[in-house]
Short mmCIF file of C-alpha atoms and ligand atoms in Angstrom, two decimals:
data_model
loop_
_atom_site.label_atom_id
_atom_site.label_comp_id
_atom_site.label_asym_id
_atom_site.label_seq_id
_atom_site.Cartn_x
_atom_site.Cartn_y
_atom_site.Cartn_z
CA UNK A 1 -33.18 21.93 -27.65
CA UNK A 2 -29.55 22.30 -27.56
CA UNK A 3 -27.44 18.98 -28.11
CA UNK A 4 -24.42 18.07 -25.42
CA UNK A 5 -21.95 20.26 -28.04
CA UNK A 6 -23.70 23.38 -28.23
CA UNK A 7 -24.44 23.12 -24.94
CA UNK A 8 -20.93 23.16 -23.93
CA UNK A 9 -19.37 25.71 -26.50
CA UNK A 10 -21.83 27.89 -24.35
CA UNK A 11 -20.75 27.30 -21.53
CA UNK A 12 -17.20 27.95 -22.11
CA UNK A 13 -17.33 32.41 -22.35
CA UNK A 14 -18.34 32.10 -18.87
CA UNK A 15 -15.87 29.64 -17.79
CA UNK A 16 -12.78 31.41 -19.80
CA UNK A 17 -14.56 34.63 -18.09
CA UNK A 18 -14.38 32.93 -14.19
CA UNK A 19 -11.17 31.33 -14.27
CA UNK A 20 -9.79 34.52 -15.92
CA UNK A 21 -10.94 36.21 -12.61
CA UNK A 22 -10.11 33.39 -10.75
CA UNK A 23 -6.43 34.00 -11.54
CA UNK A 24 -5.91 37.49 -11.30
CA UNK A 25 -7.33 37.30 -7.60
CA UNK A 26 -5.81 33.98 -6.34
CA UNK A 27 -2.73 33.24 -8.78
CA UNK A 28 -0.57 33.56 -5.41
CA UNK A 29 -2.26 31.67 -3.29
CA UNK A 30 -0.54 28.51 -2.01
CA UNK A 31 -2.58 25.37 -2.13
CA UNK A 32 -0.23 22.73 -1.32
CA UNK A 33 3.36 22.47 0.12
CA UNK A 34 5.35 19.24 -1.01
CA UNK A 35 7.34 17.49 1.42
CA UNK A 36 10.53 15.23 0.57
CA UNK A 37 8.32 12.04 1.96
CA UNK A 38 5.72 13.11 -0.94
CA UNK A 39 8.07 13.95 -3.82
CA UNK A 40 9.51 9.95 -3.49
CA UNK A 41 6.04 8.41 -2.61
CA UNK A 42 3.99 8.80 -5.44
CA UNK A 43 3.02 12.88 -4.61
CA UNK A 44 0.07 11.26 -2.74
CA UNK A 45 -1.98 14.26 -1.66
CA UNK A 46 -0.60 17.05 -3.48
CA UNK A 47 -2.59 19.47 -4.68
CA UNK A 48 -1.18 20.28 -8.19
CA UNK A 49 -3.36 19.83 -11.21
CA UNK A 50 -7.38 20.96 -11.10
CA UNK A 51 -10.15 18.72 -12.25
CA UNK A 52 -13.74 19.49 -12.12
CA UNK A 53 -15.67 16.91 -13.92
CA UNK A 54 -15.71 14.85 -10.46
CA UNK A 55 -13.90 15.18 -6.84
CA UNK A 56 -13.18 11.97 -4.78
CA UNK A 57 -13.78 12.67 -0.97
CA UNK A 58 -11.96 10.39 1.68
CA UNK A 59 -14.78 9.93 3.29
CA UNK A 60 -17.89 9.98 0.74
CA UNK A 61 -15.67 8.54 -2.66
CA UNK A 62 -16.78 9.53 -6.10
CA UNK A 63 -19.02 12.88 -5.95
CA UNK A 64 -19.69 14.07 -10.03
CA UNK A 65 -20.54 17.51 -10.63
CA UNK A 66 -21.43 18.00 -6.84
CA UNK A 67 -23.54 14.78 -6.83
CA UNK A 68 -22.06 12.13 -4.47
CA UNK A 69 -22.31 8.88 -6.65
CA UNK A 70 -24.66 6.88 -4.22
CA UNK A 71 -27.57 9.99 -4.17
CA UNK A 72 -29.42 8.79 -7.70
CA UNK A 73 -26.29 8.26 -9.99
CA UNK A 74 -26.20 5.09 -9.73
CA UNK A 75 -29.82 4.67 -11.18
CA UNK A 76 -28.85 7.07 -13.87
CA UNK A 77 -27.54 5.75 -17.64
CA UNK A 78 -23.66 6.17 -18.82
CA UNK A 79 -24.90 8.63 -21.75
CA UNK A 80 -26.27 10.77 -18.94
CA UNK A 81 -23.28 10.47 -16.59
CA UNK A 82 -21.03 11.36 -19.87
CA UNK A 83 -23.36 14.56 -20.38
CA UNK A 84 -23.26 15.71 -16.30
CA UNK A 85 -19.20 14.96 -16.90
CA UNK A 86 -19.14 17.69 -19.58
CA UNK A 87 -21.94 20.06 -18.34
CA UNK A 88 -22.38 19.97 -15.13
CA UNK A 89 -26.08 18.64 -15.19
CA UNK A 90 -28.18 15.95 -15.88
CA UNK A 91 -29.75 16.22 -19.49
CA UNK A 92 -33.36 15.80 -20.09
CA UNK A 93 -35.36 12.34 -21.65
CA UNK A 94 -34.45 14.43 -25.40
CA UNK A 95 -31.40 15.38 -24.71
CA UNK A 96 -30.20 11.65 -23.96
CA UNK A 97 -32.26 10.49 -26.75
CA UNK A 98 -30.24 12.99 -29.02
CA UNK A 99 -26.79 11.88 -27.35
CA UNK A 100 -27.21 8.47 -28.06
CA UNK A 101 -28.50 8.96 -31.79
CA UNK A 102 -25.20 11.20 -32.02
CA UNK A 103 -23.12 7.43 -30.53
CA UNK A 104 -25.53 5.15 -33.12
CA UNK A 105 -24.27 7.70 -35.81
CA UNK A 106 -20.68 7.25 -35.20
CA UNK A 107 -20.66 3.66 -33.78
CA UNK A 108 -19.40 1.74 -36.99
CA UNK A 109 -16.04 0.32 -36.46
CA UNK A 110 -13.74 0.70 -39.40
CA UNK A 111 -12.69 -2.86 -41.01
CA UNK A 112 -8.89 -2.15 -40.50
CA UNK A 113 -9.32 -2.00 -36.74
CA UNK A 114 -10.16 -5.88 -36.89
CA UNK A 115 -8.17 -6.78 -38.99
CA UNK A 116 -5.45 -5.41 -36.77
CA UNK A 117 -6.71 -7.65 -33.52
CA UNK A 118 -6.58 -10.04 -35.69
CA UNK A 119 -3.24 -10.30 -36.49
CA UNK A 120 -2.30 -9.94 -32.98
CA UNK A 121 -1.09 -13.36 -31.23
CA UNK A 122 -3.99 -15.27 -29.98
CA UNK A 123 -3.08 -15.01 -26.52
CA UNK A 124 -2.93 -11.39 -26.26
CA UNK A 125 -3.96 -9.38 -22.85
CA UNK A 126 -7.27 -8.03 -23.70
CA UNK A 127 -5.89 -4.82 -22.55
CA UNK A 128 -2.85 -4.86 -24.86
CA UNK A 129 -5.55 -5.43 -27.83
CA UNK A 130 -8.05 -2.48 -27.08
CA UNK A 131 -5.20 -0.24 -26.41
CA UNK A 132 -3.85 -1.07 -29.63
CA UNK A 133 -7.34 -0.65 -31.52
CA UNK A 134 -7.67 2.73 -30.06
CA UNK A 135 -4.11 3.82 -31.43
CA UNK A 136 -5.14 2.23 -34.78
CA UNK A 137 -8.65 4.16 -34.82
CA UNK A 138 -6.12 7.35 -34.21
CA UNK A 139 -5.78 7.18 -38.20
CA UNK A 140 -9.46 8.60 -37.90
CA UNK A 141 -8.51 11.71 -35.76
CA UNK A 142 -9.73 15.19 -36.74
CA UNK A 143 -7.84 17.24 -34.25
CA UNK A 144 -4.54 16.03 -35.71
CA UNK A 145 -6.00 16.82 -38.94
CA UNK A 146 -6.82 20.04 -37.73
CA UNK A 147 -4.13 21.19 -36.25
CA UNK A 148 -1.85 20.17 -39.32
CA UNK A 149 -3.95 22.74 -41.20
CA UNK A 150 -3.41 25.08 -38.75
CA UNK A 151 -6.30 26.03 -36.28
CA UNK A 152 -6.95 28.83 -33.69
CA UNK A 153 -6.39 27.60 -30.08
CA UNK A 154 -9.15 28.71 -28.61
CA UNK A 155 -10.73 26.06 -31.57
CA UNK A 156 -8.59 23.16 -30.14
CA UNK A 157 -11.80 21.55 -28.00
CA UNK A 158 -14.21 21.49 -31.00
CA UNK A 159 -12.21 18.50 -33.00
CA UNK A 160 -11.11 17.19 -29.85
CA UNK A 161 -14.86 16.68 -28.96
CA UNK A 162 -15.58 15.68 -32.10
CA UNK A 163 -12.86 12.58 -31.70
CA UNK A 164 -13.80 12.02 -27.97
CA UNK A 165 -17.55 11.73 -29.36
CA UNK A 166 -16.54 9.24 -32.06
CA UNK A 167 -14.05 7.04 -29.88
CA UNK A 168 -16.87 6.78 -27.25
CA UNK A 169 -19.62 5.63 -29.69
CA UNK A 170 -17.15 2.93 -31.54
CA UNK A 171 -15.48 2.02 -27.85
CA UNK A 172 -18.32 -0.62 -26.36
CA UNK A 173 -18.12 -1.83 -30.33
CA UNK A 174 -14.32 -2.35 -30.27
CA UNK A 175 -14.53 -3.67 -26.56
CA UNK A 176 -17.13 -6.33 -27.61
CA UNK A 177 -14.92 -7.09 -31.22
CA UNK A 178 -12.09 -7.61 -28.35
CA UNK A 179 -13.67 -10.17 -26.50
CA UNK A 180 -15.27 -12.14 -29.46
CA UNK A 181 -11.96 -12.22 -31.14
CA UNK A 182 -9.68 -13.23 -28.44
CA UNK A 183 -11.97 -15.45 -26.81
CA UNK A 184 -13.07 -17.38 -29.85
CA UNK A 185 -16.32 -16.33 -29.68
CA UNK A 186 -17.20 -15.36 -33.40
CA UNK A 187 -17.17 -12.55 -35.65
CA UNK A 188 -17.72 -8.96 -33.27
CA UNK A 189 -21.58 -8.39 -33.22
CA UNK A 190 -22.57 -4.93 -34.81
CA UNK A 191 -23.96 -1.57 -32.72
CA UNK A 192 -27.82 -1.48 -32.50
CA UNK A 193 -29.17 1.65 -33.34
CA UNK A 194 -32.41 1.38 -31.49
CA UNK A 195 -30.55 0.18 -28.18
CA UNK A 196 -28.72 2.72 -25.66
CA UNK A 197 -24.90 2.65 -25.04
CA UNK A 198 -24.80 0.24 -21.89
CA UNK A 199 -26.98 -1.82 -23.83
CA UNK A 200 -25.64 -1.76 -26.56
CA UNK A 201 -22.01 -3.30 -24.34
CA UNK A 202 -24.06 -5.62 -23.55
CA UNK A 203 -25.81 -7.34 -26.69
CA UNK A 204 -22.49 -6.83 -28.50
CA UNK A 205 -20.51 -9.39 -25.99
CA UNK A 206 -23.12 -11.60 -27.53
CA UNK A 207 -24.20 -13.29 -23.92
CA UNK A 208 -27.28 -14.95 -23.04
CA UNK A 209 -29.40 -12.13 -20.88
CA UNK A 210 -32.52 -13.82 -20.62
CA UNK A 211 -33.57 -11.66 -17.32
CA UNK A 212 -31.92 -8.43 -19.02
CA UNK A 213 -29.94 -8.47 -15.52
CA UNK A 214 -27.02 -8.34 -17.41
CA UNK A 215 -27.63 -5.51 -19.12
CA UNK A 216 -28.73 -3.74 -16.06
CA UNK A 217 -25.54 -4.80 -15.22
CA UNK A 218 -23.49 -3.17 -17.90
CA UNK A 219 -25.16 0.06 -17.33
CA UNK A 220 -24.44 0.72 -14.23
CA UNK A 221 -20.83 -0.58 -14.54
CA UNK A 222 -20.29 1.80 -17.11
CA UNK A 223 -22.12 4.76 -14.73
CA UNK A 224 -19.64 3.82 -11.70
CA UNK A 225 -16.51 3.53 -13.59
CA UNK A 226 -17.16 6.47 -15.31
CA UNK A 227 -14.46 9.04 -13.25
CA UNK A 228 -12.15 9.17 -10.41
CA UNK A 229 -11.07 13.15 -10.55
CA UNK A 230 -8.04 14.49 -11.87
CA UNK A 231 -4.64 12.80 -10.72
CA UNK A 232 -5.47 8.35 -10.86
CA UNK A 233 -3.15 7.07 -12.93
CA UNK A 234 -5.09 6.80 -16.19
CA UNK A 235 -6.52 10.22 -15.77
CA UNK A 236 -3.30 11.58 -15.11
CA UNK A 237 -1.51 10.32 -17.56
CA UNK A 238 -4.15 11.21 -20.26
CA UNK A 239 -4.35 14.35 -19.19
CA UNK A 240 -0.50 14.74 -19.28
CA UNK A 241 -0.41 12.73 -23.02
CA UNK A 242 -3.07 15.31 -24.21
CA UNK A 243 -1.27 18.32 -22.87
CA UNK A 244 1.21 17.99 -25.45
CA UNK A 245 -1.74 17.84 -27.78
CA UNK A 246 -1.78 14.41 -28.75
CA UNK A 247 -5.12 13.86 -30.36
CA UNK A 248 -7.89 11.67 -27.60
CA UNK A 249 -7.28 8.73 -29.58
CA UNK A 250 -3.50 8.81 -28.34
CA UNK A 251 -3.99 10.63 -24.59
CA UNK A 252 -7.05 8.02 -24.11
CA UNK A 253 -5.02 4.80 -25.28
CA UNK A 254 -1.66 5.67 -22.88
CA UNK A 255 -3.99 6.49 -20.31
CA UNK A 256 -5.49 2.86 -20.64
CA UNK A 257 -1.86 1.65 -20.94
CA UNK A 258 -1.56 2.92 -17.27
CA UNK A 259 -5.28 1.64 -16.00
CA UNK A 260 -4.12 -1.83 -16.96
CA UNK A 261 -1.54 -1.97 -13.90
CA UNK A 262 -2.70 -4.56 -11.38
CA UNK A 263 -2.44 -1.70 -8.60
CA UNK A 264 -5.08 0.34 -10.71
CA UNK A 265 -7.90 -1.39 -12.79
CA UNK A 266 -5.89 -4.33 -13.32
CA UNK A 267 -7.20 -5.41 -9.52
CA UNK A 268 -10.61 -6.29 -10.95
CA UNK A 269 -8.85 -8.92 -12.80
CA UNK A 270 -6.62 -9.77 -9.61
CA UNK A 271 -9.53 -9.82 -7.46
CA UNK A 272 -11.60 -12.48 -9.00
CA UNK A 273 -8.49 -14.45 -9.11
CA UNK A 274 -8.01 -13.96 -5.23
CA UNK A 275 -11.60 -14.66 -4.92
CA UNK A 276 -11.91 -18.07 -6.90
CA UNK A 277 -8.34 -19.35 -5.33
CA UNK A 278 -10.19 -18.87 -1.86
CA UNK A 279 -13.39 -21.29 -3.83
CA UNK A 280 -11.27 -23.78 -4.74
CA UNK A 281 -8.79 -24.34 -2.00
CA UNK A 282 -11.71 -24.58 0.32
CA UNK A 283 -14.37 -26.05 -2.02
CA UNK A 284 -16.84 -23.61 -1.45
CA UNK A 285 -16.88 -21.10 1.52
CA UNK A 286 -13.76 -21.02 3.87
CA UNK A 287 -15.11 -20.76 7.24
CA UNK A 288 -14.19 -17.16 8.86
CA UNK A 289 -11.41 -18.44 10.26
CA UNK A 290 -9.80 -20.07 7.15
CA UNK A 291 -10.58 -17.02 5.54
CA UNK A 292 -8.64 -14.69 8.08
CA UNK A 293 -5.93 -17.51 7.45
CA UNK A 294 -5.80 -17.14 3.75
CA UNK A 295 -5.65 -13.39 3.81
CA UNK A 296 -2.60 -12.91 6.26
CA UNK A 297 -0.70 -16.21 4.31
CA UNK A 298 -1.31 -13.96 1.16
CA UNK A 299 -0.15 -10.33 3.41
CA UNK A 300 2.94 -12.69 4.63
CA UNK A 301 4.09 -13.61 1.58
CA UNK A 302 4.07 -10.31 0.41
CA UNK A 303 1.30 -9.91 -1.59
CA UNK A 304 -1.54 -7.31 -1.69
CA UNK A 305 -5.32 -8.21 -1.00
CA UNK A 306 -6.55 -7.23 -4.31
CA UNK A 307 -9.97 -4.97 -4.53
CA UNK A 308 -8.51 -3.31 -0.79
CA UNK A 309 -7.09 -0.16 -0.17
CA UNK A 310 -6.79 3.19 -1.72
CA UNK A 311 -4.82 5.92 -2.29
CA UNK A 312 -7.38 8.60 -1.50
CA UNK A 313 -10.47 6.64 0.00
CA UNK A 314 -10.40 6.16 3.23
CA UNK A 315 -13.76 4.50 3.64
CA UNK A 316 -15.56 1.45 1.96
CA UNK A 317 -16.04 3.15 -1.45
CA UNK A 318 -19.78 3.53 -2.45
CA UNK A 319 -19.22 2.00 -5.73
CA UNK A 320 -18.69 -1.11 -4.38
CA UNK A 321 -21.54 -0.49 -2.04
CA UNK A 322 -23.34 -0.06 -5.20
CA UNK A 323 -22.25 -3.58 -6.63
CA UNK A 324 -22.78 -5.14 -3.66
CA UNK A 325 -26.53 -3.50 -3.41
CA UNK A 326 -27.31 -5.49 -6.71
CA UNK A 327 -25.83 -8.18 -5.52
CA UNK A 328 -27.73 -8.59 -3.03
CA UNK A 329 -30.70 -8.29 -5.19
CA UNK A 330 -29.88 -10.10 -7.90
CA UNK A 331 -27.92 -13.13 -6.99
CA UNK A 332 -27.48 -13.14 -2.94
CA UNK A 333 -26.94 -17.17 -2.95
CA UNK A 334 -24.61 -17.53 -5.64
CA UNK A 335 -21.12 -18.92 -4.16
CA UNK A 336 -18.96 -16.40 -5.69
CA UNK A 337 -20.93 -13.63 -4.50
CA UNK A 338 -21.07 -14.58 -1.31
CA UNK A 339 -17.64 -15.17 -0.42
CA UNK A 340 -16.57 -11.72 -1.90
CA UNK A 341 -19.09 -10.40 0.93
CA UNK A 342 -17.44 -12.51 3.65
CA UNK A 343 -13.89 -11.12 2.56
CA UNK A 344 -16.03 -7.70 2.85
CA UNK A 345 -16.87 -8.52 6.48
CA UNK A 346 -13.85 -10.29 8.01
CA UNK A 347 -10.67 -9.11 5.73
CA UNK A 348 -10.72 -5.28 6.57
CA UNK A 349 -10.23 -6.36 10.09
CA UNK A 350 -6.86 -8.47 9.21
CA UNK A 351 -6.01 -5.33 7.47
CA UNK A 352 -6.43 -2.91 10.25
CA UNK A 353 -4.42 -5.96 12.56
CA UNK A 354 -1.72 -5.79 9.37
CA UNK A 355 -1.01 -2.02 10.32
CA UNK A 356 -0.06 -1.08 6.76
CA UNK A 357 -2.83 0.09 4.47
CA UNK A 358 -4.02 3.18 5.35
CA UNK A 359 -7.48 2.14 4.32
CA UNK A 360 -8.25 -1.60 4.65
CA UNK A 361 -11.78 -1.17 3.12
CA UNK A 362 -13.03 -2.78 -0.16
CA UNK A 363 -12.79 -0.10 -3.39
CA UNK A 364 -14.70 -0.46 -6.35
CA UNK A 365 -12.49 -3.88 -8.13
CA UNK A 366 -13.26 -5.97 -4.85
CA UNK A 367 -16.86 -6.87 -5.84
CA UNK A 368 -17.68 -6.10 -9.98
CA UNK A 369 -16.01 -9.01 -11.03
CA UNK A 370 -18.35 -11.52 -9.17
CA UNK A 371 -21.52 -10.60 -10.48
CA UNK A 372 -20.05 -10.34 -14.27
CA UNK A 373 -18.83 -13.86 -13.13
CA UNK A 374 -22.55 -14.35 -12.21
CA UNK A 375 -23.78 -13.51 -15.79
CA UNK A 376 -20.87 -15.99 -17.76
CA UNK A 377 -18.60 -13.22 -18.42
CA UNK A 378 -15.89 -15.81 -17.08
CA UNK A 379 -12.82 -14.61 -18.70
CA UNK A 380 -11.29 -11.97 -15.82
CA UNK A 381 -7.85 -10.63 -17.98
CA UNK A 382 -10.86 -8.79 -19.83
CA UNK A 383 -12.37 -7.42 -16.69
CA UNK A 384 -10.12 -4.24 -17.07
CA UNK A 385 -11.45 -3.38 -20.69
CA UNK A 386 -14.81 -2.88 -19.16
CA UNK A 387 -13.19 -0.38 -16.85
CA UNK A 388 -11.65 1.60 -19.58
CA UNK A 389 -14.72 1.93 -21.60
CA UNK A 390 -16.06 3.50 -18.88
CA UNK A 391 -13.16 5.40 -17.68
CA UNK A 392 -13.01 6.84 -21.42
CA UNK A 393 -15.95 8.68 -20.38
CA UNK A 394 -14.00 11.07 -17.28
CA UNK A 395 -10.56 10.76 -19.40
CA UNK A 396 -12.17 12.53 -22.60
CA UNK A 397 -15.01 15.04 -20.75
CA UNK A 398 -11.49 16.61 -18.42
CA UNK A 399 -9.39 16.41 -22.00
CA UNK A 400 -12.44 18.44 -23.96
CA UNK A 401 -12.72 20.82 -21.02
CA UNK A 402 -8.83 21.55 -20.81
CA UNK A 403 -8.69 22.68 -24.48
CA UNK A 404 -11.66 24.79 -23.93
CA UNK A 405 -9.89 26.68 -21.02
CA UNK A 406 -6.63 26.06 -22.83
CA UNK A 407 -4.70 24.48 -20.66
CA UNK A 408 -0.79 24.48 -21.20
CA UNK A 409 1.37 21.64 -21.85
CA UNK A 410 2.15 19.65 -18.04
CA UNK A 411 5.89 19.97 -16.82
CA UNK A 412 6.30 19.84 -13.47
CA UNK A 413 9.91 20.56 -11.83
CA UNK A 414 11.89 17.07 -10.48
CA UNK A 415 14.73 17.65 -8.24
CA UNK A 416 17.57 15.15 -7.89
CA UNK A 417 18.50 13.25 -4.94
CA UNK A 418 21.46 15.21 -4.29
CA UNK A 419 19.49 18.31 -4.73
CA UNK A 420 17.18 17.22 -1.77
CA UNK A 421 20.01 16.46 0.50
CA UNK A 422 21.63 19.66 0.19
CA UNK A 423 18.35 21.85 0.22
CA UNK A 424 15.65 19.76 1.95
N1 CMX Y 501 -3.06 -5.35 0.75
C1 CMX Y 501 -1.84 -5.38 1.32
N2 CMX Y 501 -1.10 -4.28 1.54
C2 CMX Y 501 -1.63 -3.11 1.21
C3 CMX Y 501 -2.91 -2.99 0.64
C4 CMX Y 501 -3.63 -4.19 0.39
N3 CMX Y 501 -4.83 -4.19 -0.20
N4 CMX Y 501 -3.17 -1.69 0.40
C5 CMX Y 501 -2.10 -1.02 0.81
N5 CMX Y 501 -1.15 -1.86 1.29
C6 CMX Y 501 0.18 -1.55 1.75
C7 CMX Y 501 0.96 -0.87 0.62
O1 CMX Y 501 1.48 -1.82 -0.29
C8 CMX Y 501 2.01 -0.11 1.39
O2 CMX Y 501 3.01 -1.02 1.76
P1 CMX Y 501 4.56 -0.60 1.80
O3 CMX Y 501 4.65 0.43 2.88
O4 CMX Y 501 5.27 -1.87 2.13
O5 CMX Y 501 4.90 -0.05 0.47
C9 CMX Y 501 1.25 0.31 2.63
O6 CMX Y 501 0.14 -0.58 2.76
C10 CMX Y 501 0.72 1.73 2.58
O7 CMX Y 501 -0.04 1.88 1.39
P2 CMX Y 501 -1.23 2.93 1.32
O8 CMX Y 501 -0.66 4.30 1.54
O9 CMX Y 501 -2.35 2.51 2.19
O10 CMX Y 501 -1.71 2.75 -0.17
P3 CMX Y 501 -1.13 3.40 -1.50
O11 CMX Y 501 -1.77 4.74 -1.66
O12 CMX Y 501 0.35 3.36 -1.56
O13 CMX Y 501 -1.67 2.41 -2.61
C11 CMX Y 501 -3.27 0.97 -3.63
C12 CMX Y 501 -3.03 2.32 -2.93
C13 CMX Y 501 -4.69 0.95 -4.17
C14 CMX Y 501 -2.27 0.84 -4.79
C15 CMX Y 501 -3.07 -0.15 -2.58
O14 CMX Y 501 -4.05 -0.04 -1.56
C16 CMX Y 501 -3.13 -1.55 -3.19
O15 CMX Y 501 -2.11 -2.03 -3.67
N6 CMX Y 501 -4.34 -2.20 -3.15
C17 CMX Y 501 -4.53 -3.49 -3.79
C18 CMX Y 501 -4.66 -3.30 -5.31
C19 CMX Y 501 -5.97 -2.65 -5.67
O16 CMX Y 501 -7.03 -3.03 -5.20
N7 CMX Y 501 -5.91 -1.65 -6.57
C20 CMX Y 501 -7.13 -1.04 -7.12
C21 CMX Y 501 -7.31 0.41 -6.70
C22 CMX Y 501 -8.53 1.00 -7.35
C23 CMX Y 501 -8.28 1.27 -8.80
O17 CMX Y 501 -7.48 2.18 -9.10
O18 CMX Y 501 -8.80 0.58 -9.64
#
């Protein structure tokens, strides 16, 4: 049986072999024009960079490897989404087995990393702190060490796996360590060897889980946050941090830097916010009217309705669905739930009466942060470092595969103002 590693080293003849093809029939073709309105606004939907560990349709959201997210991912475990990431398919019940054996291997967190949070002030961001532990861990990187000895290129993705493997397996471990430290919670609770990786998240926050809902929870958190194709912030900016070959540990933390932006994964954090302010003001459930109320008092003073909107979706995104499916199953009555599913039903419609997003339907921060609510994970600035766990997962499976088909360093062209006035 061939472990996630070899399997991918051989894969990668035939892939050099394809896109070798690949470019000497199509290297002309055109696949996007840029207009002015698009070079100032963000280059929303240009075509410029190529992903392929997972494509995000307008109309279906998140499809991995071919697989929309909703047909059977979402019952699948984060080790498993990690391996169809890199692959292309799902692995076998010994192939996970062997993946997560490879994560309890490398899962011990070095001391210096803690002792680093904590020296940080008390009141960090969460974010700020597992951004920080993930440049410290750099100190561990074998591609830079690598490299410094001098290495063949088409070597470059073998230590760069070998670092994505070993920041994944300490990540939940350093996530946890966040949490206890800056939340006063106690020494950071050590990696389980006999537990899997979601799990593991999950006993290593050091919650009650009587049910084991929560760590149902954490698994399939960690499954839907997993990727969002090739040009999101975080991804994009990893991508373009690695390019230069910066080692993971560097491409994933900048790349985190970016996800922590409240218009990006910051939102979870935002959203719970918006959704508690809404429980309080009204002590309990607004009334649909109140609620319509609150949400064009927030548009008017020019705010955003965090957890709404997208810049690609243009449909209620499935991983929310997916949230809101457990939800539903596991805590329908309790009050925080439930008014995140009235703003589901009634806000889109202010929204659409709003006229400016172009998609006024919930994406995947306008639910998550409820149900962790549900399960005393009460402390929302850490919402976002759950994200980035997860997100690790797409941001180091695209960085391994772009050394493997040796992907250059990113530099697009910019143009000046004046430049488009006299040539536009
Ligand atoms: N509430 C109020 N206004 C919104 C809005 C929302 N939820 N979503 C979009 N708009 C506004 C935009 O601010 C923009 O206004 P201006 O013309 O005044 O600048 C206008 O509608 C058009 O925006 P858009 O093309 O529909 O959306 P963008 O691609 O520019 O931005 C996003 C996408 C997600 C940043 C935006 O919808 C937003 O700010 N949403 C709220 C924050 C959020 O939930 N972010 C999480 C996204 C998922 C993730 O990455 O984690």
């Amino acid at each position: 049986m061939a472990t996630l590693k070899e399997k991918f080293a051989s894969q990668i003849p035939g892939i050099r072999e394809d896109l070798k093809k690949l470019a000497a029939e199509k290297a002309d073709k055109v696949i996007s024009e840029v207009t002015v309105a698009q070079a100032y606004g963000g280059m929303r939907g240009v075509k410029a960079m190529i992903c392929d560990t997972s494509v995000v349709d307008p109309d279906k959201g998140l499809i991995i490897r071919g697989i929309p997210i909703l047909e059977g991912l979402t019952e699948k475990w984060p080790e498993e989404i990690y391996w169809l990431l890199l692959v292309g398919d799902l692995p076998n019940e010994d192939e996970v087995k062997t993946l997560q054996k490879d994560y309890a291997d490398r899962a011990d967190v070095p001391g210096y990393v803690w002792d680093v949070l904590k020296a940080m002030p008390k009141d960090s961001h969460p974010m700020a702190m597992l951004d920080t532990a993930i440049l410290v861990l750099e100190y561990e990187s074998i591609f830079r060490k690598r490299y410094t000895e001098g290495i063949k290129k088409t070597e470059y993705w073998d230590p760069v796996y070998e670092d994505c493997l070993n920041l994944l397996a300490k990540l939940p471990g350093i996530a946890a360590g966040v949490y206890r430290i800056r939340y006063g919670k106690g020494d950071p609770i050590p990696y389980d060897k006999n537990l899997d990786w979601g799990a593991n998240y999950a006993k290593m926050l050091g919650l009650d889980d009587p049910s084991g809902e929560f760590k149902d929870l954490m698994r399939l958190y960690l499954t839907l946050h997993c990727d969002h194709e090739g040009g999101n912030v975080s991804a994009n900016t990893a991508h373009t941090v690695a390019s230069a070959l910066s080692d993971p540990y560097y491409a994933v933390s900048a790349g985190l830097n970016g996800l922590a932006g409240p218009l990006h994964g910051l939102a979870n954090q935002e959203c719970l916010k918006f959704v508690l302010e809404i429980k309080d003001k009204f002590k309990g459930a607004p009334s649909e009217e109140q609620l319509k109320q609150f949400a064009w008092d927030t548009l008017n003073a020019g705010k955003v309705i965090p957890g709404y909107g997208h810049a690609v979706l243009r449909c209620p995104d499935p991983r929310f669905i997916a949230f809101r499916d457990f939800g539903l199953e596991h805590c329908p009555d309790d009050p925080v739930f439930k008014i995140v599913d009235m703003i589901f039903q009634h806000i889109p419609g202010v929204l659409i009466e709003h006229g400016k997003a172009k998609n006024p339907q919930p994406n995947v921060d306008a639910g998550s942060g409820s149900l962790l609510y549900h399960y005393g994970l009460q402390e929302f600035p850490y919402y976002t470092v759950l994200f980035s766990v997860s997100r690790a997962m797409g941001m180091c499976s695209q960085m391994i595969i772009n050394r493997a088909i040796g992907t250059p360093i990113t530099r697009p062209k910019s143009v000046s103002t004046e430049w488009v006035k006299e040539n536009a």
